[in-house]
mmCIF file of C-alpha atoms in Angstrom:
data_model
loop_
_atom_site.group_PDB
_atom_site.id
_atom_site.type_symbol
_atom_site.label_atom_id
_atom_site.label_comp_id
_atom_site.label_asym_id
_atom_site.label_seq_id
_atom_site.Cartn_x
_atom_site.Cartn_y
_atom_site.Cartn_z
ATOM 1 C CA UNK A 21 18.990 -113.022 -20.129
ATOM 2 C CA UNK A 22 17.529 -110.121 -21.888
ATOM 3 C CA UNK A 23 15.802 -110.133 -25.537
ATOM 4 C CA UNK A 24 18.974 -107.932 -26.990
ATOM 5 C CA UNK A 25 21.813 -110.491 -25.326
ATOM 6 C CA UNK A 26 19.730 -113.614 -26.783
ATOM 7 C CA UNK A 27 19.230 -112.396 -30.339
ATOM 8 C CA UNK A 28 23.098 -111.516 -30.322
ATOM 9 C CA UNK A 29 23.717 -114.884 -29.380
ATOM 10 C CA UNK A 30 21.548 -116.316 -31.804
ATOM 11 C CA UNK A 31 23.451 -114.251 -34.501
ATOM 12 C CA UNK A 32 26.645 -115.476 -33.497
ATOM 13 C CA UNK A 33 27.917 -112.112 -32.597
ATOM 14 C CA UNK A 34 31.122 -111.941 -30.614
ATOM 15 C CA UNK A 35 29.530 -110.772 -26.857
ATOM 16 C CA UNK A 36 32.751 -108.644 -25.985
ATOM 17 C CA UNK A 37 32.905 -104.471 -26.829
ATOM 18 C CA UNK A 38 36.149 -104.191 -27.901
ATOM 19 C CA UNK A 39 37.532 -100.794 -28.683
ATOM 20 C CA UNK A 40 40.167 -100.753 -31.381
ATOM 21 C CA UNK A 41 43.531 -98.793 -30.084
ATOM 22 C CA UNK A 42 44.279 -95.717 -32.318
ATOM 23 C CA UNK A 43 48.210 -96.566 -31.962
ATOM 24 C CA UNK A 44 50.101 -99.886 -33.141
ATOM 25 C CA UNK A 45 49.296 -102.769 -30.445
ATOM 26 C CA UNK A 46 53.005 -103.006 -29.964
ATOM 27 C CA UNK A 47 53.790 -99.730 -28.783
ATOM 28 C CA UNK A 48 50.625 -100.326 -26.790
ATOM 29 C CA UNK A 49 52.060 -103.008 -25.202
ATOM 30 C CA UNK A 50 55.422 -101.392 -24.640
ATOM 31 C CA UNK A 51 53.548 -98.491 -22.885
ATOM 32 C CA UNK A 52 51.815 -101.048 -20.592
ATOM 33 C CA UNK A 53 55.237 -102.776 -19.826
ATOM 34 C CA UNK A 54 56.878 -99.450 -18.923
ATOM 35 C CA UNK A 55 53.876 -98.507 -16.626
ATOM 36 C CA UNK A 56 54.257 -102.253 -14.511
ATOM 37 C CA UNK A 57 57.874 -101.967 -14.457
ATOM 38 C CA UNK A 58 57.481 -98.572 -13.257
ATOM 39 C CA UNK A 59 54.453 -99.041 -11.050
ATOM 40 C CA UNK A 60 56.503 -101.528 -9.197
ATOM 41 C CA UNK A 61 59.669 -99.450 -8.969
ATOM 42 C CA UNK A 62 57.191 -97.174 -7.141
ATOM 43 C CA UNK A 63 55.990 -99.491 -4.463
ATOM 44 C CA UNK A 64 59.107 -100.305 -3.791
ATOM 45 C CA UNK A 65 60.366 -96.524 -3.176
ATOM 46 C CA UNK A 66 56.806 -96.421 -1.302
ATOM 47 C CA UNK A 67 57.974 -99.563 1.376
ATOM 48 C CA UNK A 68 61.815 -98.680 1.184
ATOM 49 C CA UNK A 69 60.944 -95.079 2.295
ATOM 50 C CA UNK A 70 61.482 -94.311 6.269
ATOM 51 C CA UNK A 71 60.696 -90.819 7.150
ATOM 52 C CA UNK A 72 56.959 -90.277 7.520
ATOM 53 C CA UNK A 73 56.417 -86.825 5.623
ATOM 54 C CA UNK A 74 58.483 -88.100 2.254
ATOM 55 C CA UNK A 75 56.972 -91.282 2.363
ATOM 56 C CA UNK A 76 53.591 -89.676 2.605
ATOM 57 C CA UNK A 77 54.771 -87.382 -0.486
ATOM 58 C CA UNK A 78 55.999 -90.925 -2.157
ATOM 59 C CA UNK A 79 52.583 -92.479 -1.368
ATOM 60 C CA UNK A 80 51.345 -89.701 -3.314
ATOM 61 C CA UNK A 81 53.370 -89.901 -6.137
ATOM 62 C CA UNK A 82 52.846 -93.740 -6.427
ATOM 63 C CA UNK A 83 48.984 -92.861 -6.563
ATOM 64 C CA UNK A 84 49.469 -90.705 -10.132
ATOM 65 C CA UNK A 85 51.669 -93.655 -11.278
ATOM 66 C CA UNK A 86 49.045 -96.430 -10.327
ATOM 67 C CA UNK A 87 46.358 -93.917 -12.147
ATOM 68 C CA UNK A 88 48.608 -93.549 -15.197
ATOM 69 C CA UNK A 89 48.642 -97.391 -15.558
ATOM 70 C CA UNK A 90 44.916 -97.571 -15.019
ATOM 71 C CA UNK A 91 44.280 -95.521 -17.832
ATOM 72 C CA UNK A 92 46.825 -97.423 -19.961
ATOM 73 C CA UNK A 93 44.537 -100.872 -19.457
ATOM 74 C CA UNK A 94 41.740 -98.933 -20.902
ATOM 75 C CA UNK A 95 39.886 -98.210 -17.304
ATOM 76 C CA UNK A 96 39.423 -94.507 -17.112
ATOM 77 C CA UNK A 97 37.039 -94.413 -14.250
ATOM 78 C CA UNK A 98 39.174 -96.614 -11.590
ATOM 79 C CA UNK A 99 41.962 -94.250 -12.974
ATOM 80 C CA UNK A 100 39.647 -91.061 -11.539
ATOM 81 C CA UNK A 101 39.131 -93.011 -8.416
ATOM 82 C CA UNK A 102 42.735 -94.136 -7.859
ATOM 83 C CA UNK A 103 43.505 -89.856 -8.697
ATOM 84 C CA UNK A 104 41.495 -88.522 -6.015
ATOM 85 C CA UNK A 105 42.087 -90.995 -3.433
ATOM 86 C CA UNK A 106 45.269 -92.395 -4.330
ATOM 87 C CA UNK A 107 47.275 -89.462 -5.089
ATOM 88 C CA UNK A 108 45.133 -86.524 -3.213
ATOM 89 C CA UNK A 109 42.605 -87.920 -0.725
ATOM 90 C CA UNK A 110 44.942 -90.236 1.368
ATOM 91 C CA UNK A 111 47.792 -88.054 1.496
ATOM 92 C CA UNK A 112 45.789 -85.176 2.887
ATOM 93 C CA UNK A 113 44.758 -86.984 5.573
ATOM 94 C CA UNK A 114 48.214 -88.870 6.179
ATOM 95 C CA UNK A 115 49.738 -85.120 6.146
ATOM 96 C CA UNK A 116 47.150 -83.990 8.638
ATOM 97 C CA UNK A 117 47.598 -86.689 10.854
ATOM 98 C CA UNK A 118 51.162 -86.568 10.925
ATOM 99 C CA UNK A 119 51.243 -82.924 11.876
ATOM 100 C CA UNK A 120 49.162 -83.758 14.706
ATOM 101 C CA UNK A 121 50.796 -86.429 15.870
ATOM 102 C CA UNK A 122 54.474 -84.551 15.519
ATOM 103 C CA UNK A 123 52.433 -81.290 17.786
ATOM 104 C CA UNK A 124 51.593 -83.586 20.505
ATOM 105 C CA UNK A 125 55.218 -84.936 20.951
ATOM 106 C CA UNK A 126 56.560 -81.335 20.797
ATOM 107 C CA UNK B 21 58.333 -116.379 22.937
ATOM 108 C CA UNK B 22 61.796 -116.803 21.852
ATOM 109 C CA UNK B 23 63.298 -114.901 18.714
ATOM 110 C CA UNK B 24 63.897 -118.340 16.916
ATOM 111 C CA UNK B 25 60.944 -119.721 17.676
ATOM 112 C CA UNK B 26 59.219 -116.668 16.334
ATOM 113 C CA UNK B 27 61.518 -116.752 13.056
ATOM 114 C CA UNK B 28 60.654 -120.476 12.551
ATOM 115 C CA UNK B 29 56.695 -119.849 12.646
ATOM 116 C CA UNK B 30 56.783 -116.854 10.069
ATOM 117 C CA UNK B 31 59.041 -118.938 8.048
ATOM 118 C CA UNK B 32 56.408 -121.570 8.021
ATOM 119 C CA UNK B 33 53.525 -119.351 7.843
ATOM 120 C CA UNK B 34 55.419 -117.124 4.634
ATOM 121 C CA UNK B 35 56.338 -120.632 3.192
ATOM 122 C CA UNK B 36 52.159 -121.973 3.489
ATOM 123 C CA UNK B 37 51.094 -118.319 2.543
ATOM 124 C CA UNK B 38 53.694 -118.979 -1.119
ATOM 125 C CA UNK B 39 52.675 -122.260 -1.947
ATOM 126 C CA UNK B 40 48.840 -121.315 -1.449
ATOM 127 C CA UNK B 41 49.678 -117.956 -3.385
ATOM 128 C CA UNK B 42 51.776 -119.408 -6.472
ATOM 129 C CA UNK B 43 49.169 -122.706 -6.208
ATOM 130 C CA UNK B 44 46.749 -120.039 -6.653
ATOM 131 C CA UNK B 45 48.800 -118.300 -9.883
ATOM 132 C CA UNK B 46 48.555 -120.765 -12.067
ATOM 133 C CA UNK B 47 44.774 -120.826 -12.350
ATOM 134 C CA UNK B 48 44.098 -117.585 -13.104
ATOM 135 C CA UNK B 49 42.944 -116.657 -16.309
ATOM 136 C CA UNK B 50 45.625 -115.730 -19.100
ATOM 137 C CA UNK B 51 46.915 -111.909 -19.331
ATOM 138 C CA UNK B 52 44.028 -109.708 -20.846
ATOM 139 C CA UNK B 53 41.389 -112.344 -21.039
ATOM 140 C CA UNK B 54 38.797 -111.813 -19.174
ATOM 141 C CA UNK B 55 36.263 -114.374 -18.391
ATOM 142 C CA UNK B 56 32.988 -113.460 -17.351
ATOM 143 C CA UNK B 57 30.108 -113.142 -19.170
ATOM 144 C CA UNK B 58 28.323 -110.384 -17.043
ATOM 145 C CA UNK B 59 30.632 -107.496 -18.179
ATOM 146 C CA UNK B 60 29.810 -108.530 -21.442
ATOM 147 C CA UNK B 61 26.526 -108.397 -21.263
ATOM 148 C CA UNK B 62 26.352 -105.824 -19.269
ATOM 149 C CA UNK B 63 28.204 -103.510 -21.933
ATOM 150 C CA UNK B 64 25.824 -104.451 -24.751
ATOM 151 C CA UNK B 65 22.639 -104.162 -23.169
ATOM 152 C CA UNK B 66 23.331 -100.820 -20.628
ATOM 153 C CA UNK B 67 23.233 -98.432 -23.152
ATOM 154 C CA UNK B 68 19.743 -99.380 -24.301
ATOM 155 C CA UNK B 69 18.375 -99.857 -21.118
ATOM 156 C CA UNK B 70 19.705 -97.048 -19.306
ATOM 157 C CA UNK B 71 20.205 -94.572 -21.912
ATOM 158 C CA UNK B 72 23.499 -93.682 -20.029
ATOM 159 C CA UNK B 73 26.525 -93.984 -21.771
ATOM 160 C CA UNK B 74 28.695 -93.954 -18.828
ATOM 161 C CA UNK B 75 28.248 -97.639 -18.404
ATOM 162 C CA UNK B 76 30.514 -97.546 -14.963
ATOM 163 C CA UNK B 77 27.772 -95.543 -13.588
ATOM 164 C CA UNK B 78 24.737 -97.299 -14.564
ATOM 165 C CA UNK B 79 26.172 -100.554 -12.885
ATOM 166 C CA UNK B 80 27.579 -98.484 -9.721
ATOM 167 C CA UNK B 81 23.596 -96.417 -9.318
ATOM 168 C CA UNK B 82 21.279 -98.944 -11.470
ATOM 169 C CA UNK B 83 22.517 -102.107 -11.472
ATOM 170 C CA UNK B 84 23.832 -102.633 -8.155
ATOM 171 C CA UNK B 85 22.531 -99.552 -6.682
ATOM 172 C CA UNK B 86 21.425 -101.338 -3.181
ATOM 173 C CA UNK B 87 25.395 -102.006 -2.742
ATOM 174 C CA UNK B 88 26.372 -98.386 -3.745
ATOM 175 C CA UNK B 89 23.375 -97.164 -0.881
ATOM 176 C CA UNK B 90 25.990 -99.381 1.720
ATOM 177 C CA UNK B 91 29.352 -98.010 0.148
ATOM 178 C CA UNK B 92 27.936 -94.569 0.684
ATOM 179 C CA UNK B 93 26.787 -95.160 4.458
ATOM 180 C CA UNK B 94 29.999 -96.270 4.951
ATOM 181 C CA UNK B 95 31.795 -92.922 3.964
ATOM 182 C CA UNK B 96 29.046 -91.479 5.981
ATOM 183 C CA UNK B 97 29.423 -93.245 9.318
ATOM 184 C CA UNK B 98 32.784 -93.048 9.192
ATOM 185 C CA UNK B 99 32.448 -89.052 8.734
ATOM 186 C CA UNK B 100 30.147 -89.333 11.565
ATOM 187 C CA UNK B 101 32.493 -91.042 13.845
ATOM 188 C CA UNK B 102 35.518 -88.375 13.296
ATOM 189 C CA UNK B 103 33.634 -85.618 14.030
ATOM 190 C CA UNK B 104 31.874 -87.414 16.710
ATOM 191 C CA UNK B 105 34.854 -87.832 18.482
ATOM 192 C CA UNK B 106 37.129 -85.200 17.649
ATOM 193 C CA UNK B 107 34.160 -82.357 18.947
ATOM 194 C CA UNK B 108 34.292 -84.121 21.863
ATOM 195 C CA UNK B 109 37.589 -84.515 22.438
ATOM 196 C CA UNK B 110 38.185 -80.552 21.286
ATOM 197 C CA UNK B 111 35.018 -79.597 23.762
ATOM 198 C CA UNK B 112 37.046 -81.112 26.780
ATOM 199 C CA UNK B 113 40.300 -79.711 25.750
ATOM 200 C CA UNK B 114 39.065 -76.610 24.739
ATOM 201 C CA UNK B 115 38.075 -74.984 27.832
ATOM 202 C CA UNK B 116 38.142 -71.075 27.982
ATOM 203 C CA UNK B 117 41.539 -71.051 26.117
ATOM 204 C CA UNK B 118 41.610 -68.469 23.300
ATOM 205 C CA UNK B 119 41.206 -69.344 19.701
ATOM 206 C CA UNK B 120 43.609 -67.165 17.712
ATOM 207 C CA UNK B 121 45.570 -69.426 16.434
ATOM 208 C CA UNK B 122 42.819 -70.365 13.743
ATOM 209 C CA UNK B 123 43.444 -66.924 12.049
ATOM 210 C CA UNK B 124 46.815 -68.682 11.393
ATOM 211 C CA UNK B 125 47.545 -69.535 7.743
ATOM 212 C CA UNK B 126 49.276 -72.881 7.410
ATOM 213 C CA UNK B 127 52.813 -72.918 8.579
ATOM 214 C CA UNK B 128 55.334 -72.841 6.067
ATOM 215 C CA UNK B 129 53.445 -71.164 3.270
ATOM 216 C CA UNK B 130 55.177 -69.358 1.068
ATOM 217 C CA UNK B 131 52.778 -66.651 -1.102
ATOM 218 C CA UNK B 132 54.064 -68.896 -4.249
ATOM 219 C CA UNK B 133 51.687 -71.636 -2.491
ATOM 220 C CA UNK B 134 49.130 -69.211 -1.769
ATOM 221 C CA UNK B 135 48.640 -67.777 -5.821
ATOM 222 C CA UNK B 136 48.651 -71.000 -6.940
ATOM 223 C CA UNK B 137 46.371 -72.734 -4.361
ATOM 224 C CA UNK B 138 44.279 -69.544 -5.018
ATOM 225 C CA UNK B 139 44.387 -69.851 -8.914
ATOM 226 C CA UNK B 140 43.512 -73.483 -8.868
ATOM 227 C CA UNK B 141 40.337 -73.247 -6.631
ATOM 228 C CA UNK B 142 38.227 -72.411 -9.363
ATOM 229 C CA UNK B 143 38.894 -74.913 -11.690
ATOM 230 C CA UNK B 144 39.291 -77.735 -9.574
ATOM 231 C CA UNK B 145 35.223 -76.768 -8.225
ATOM 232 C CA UNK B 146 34.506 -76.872 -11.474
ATOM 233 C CA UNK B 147 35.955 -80.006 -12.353
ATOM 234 C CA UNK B 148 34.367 -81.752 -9.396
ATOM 235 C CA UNK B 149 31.196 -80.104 -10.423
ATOM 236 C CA UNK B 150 31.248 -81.568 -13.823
ATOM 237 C CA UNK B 151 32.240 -85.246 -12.493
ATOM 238 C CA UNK B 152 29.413 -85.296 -10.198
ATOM 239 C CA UNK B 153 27.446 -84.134 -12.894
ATOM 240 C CA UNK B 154 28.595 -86.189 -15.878
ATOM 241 C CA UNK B 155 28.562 -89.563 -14.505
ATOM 242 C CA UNK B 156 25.881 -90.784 -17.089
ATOM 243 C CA UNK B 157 28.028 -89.749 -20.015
ATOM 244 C CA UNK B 158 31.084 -90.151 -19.383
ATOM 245 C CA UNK B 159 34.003 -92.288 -17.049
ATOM 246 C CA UNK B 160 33.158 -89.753 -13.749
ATOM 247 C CA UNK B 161 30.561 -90.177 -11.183
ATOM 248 C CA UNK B 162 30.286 -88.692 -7.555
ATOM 249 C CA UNK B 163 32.657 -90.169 -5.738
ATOM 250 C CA UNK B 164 35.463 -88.821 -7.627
ATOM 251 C CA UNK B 165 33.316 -85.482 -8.489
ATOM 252 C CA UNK B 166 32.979 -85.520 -4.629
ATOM 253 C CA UNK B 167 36.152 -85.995 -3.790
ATOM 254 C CA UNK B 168 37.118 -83.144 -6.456
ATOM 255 C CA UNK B 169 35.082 -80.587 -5.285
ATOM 256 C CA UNK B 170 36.066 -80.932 -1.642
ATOM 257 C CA UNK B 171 40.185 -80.503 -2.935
ATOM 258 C CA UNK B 172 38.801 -77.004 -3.810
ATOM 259 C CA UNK B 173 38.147 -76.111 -0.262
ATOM 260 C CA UNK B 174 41.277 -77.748 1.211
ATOM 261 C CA UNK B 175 43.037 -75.157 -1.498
ATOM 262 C CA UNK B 176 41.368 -72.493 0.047
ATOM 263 C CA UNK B 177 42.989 -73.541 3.299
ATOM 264 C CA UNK B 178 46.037 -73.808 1.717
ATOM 265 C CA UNK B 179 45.600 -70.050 0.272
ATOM 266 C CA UNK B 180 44.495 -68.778 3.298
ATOM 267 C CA UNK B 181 43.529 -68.936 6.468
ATOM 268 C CA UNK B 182 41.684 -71.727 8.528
ATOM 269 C CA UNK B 183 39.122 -68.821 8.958
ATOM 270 C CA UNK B 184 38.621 -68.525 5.435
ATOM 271 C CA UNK B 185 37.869 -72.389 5.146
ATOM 272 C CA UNK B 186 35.563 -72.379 8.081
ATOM 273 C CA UNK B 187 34.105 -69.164 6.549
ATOM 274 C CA UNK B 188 32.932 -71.384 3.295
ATOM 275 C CA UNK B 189 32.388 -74.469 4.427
ATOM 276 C CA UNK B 190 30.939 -73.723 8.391
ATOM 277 C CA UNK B 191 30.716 -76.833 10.210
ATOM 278 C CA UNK B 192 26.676 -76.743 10.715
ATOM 279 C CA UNK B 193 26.384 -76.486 6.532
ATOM 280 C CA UNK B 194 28.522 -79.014 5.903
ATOM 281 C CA UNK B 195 26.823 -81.252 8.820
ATOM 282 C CA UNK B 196 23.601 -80.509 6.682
ATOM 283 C CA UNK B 197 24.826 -81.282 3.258
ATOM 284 C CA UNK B 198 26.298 -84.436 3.952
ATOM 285 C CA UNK B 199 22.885 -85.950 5.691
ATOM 286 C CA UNK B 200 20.702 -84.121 2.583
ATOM 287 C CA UNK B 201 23.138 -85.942 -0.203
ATOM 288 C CA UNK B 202 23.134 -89.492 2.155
ATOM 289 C CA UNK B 203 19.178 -89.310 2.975
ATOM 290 C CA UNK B 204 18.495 -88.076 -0.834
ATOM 291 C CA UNK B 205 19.987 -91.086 -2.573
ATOM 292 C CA UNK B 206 18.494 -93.390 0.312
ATOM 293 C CA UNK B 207 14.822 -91.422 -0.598
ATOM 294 C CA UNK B 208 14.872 -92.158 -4.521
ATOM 295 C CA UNK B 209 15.038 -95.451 -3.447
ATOM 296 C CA UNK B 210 12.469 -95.472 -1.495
ATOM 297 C CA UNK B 211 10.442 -93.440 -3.872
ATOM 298 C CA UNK B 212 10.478 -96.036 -6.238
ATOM 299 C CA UNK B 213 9.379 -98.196 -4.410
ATOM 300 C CA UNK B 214 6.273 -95.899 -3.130
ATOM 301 C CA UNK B 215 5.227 -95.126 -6.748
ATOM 302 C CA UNK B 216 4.978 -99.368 -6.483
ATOM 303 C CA UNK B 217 8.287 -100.571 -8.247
ATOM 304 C CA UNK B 218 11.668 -102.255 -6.409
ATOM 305 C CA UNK B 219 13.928 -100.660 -4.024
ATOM 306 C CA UNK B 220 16.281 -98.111 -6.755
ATOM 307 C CA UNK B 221 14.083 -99.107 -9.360
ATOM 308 C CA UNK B 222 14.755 -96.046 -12.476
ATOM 309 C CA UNK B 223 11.519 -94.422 -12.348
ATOM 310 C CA UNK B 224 12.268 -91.205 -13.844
ATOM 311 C CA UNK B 225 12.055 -90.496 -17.751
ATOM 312 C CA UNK B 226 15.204 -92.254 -19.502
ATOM 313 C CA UNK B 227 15.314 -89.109 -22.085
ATOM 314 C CA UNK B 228 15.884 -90.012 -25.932
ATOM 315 C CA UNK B 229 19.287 -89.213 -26.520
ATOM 316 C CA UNK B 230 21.529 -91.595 -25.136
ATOM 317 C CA UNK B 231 24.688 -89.935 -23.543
ATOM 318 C CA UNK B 232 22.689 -86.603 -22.727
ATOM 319 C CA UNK B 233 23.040 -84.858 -19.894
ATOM 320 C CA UNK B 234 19.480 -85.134 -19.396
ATOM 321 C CA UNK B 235 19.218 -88.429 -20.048
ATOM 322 C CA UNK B 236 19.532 -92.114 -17.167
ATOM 323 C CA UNK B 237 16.660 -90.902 -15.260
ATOM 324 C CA UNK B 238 17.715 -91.511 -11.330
ATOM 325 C CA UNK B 239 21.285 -92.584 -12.283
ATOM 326 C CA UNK B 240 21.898 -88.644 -13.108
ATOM 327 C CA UNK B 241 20.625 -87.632 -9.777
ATOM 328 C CA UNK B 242 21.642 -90.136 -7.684
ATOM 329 C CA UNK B 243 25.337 -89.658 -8.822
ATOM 330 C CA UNK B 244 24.478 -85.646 -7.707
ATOM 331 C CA UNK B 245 23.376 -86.298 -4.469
ATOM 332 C CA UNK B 246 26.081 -88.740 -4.037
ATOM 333 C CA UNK B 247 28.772 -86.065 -5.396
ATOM 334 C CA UNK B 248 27.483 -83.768 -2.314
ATOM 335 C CA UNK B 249 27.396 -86.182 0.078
ATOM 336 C CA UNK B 250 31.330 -87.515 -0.522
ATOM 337 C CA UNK B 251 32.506 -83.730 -0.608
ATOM 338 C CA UNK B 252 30.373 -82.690 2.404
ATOM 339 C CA UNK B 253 32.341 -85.843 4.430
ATOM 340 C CA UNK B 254 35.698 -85.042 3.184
ATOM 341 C CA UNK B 255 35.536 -81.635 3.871
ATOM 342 C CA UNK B 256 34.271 -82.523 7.654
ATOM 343 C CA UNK B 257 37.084 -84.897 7.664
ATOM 344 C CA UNK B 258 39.947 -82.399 6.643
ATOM 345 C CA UNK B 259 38.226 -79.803 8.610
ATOM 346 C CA UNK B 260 38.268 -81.655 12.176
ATOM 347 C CA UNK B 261 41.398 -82.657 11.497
ATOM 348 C CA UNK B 262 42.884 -78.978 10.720
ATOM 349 C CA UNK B 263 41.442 -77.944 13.725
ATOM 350 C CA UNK B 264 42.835 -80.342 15.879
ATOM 351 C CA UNK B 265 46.147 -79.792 14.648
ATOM 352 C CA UNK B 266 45.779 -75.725 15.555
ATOM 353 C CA UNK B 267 44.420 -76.525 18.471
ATOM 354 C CA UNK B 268 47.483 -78.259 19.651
ATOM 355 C CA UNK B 269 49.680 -75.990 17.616
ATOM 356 C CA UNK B 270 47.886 -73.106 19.957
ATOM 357 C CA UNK B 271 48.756 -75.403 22.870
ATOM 358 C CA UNK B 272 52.338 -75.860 22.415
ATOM 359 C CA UNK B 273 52.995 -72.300 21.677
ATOM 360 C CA UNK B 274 55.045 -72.963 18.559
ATOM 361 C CA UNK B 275 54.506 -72.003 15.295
#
């Protein structure tokens, strides 16, 4: 434990940063709700999808989703990560590989 | 292995995996609380210590830097292992057959596609140059920076011509790149621990100003030479795997 941690336990401050939201909580929490609902809708469309190339597109889609709810829960870096993999990285690649794959059966 | 006797052991299996997972439910912690004490501490003492106020990246390159060094040899071997095997693979194929079809633009590309790939390929290098860049200040870092940066060259595809992409990003340069960004973050480790401290240890000037560009000694630089490393592996990734698709397009004879 460092010197700074110890003398802010000693002073009885709280240990958690919390960072106030600019909008009621409510509405916060209505936003969040929204996201779930709609981050699950998403799977769902993901899984229920059967044709490669729009499920790929899907996948893609579900990835800005996912990043959107990231963001909501106050985690703006995992929301970069989940954007560049998620919703561009991955899909690239499925795209690519699909193309290949549908050459070599032609 | 009879259909019925298959249903009845996923039935049991699903039925162990529910009770385990719902068994497992009702311990976890309550919705938004979070238990442990190390992000905590961890938020109120970076800062000070590190000087960077992106606090993400002074855990991913100063706290736990030795597991970020593995994550990033990961990306790297596996870049390794694509283009090890897809050269290969193209060298055997390949033969004396001609190569035109890699003047080809994409197929399908309409020159709506095209402007806007074109008009976007600025911006988004930019944007992946700043990530890499900022990942002591602010939520970025150089996996996503990398990442970034490397979309701007799969736009260029997009806006042109597999020519044009090889053109900016030849396959030798990007080769080089990727081993310069790996070996560099690998060497400030070892650096550190020349000049006599642990493995990672920061060793460089912290600056004054918390949250300056300047400022986080190696966390700064190692998020650059990560940045280059991820976009020089994606872009060998996309790359290989563009040109084995003309390849077979060429092949086939379709278009």
């Amino acid at each position: 434990m460092t010197p700074q941690v110890a003398d802010a336990l000693a002073a009885g401050q709280p240990m958690a940063v919390v960072t106030p939201y600019t909008v009621q909580p409510a509405l916060m929490d209505a936003l969040q709700v929204v996201l779930l609902i709609l981050v699950a809708a998403g799977a769902t469309v993901v899984a229920l999808t059967r044709v490669p190339v729009r499920q790929t597109v899907a996948l893609s889609a579900y990835g800005l989703l996912l990043a959107v709810l990231f963001l909501a829960f106050q985690a703006p870096d995992v929301t970069l990560s989940e954007l560049v993999v998620g919703a561009v990285a991955l899909p690239i690649l499925l795209l690519l590989a699909l193309t290949r794959v549908r050459r070599r059966e032609k | 292995m009879t259909p019925a006797l298959r249903r009845g052991m996923f039935l049991v299996g699903i039925a162990g995996f529910l009770a385990f997972y719902l068994w497992g439910l009702t311990r976890l912690p309550g919705f938004g609380r979070y238990p442990g004490p190390y992000g905590f501490v961890v938020n109120r003492i970076a800062v000070g210590q590190t000087n960077a106020t992106g606090v993400v990246s002074a855990v991913n390159f100063e706290y736990r830097g030795f597991d970020t060094v593995g994550e990033e040899f990961i990306l790297f071997a596996a870049a390794t292992g694509v283009a090890t095997v897809l050269r290969r693979l193209r060298d055997e194929q390949e033969g004396g057959r001609s190569r035109a079809a890699f003047g080809e633009s994409p197929s399908g590309t309409t020159d709506a596609i095209r402007l806007a790939s074109l008009v976007f390929v600025g911006p988004v290098a930019l944007f992946g140059w700043f990530l890499a860049s900022h990942a002591q200040t602010s939520p970025s870092g150089g996996f996503q920076g990398g990442v970034v940066l490397a979309t701007a060259f799969v736009l260029i595809y997009l806006a042109g011509q597999f020519l044009a992409f090889r053109r900016v990003s030849p396959a030798d340069l990007i080769d080089s790149v990727g081993a310069v960004g790996a070996a560099g973050f690998a060497a400030i480790g070892l650096t550190a621990v020349v000049l006599g401290f642990a493995y990672l240890y920061n060793f460089l000037p912290l600056g004054t100003v918390p949250g300056a560009v300047s400022s986080s000694g190696t966390i700064a630089l190692i998020s650059f030479f990560v940045g280059i490393e991820v976009a020089a592996a994606f872009i060998l990734i996309v790359g290989e795997l563009v040109e084995q698709t003309l390849l077979v397009r060429a092949e086939g004879g379709d278009k």
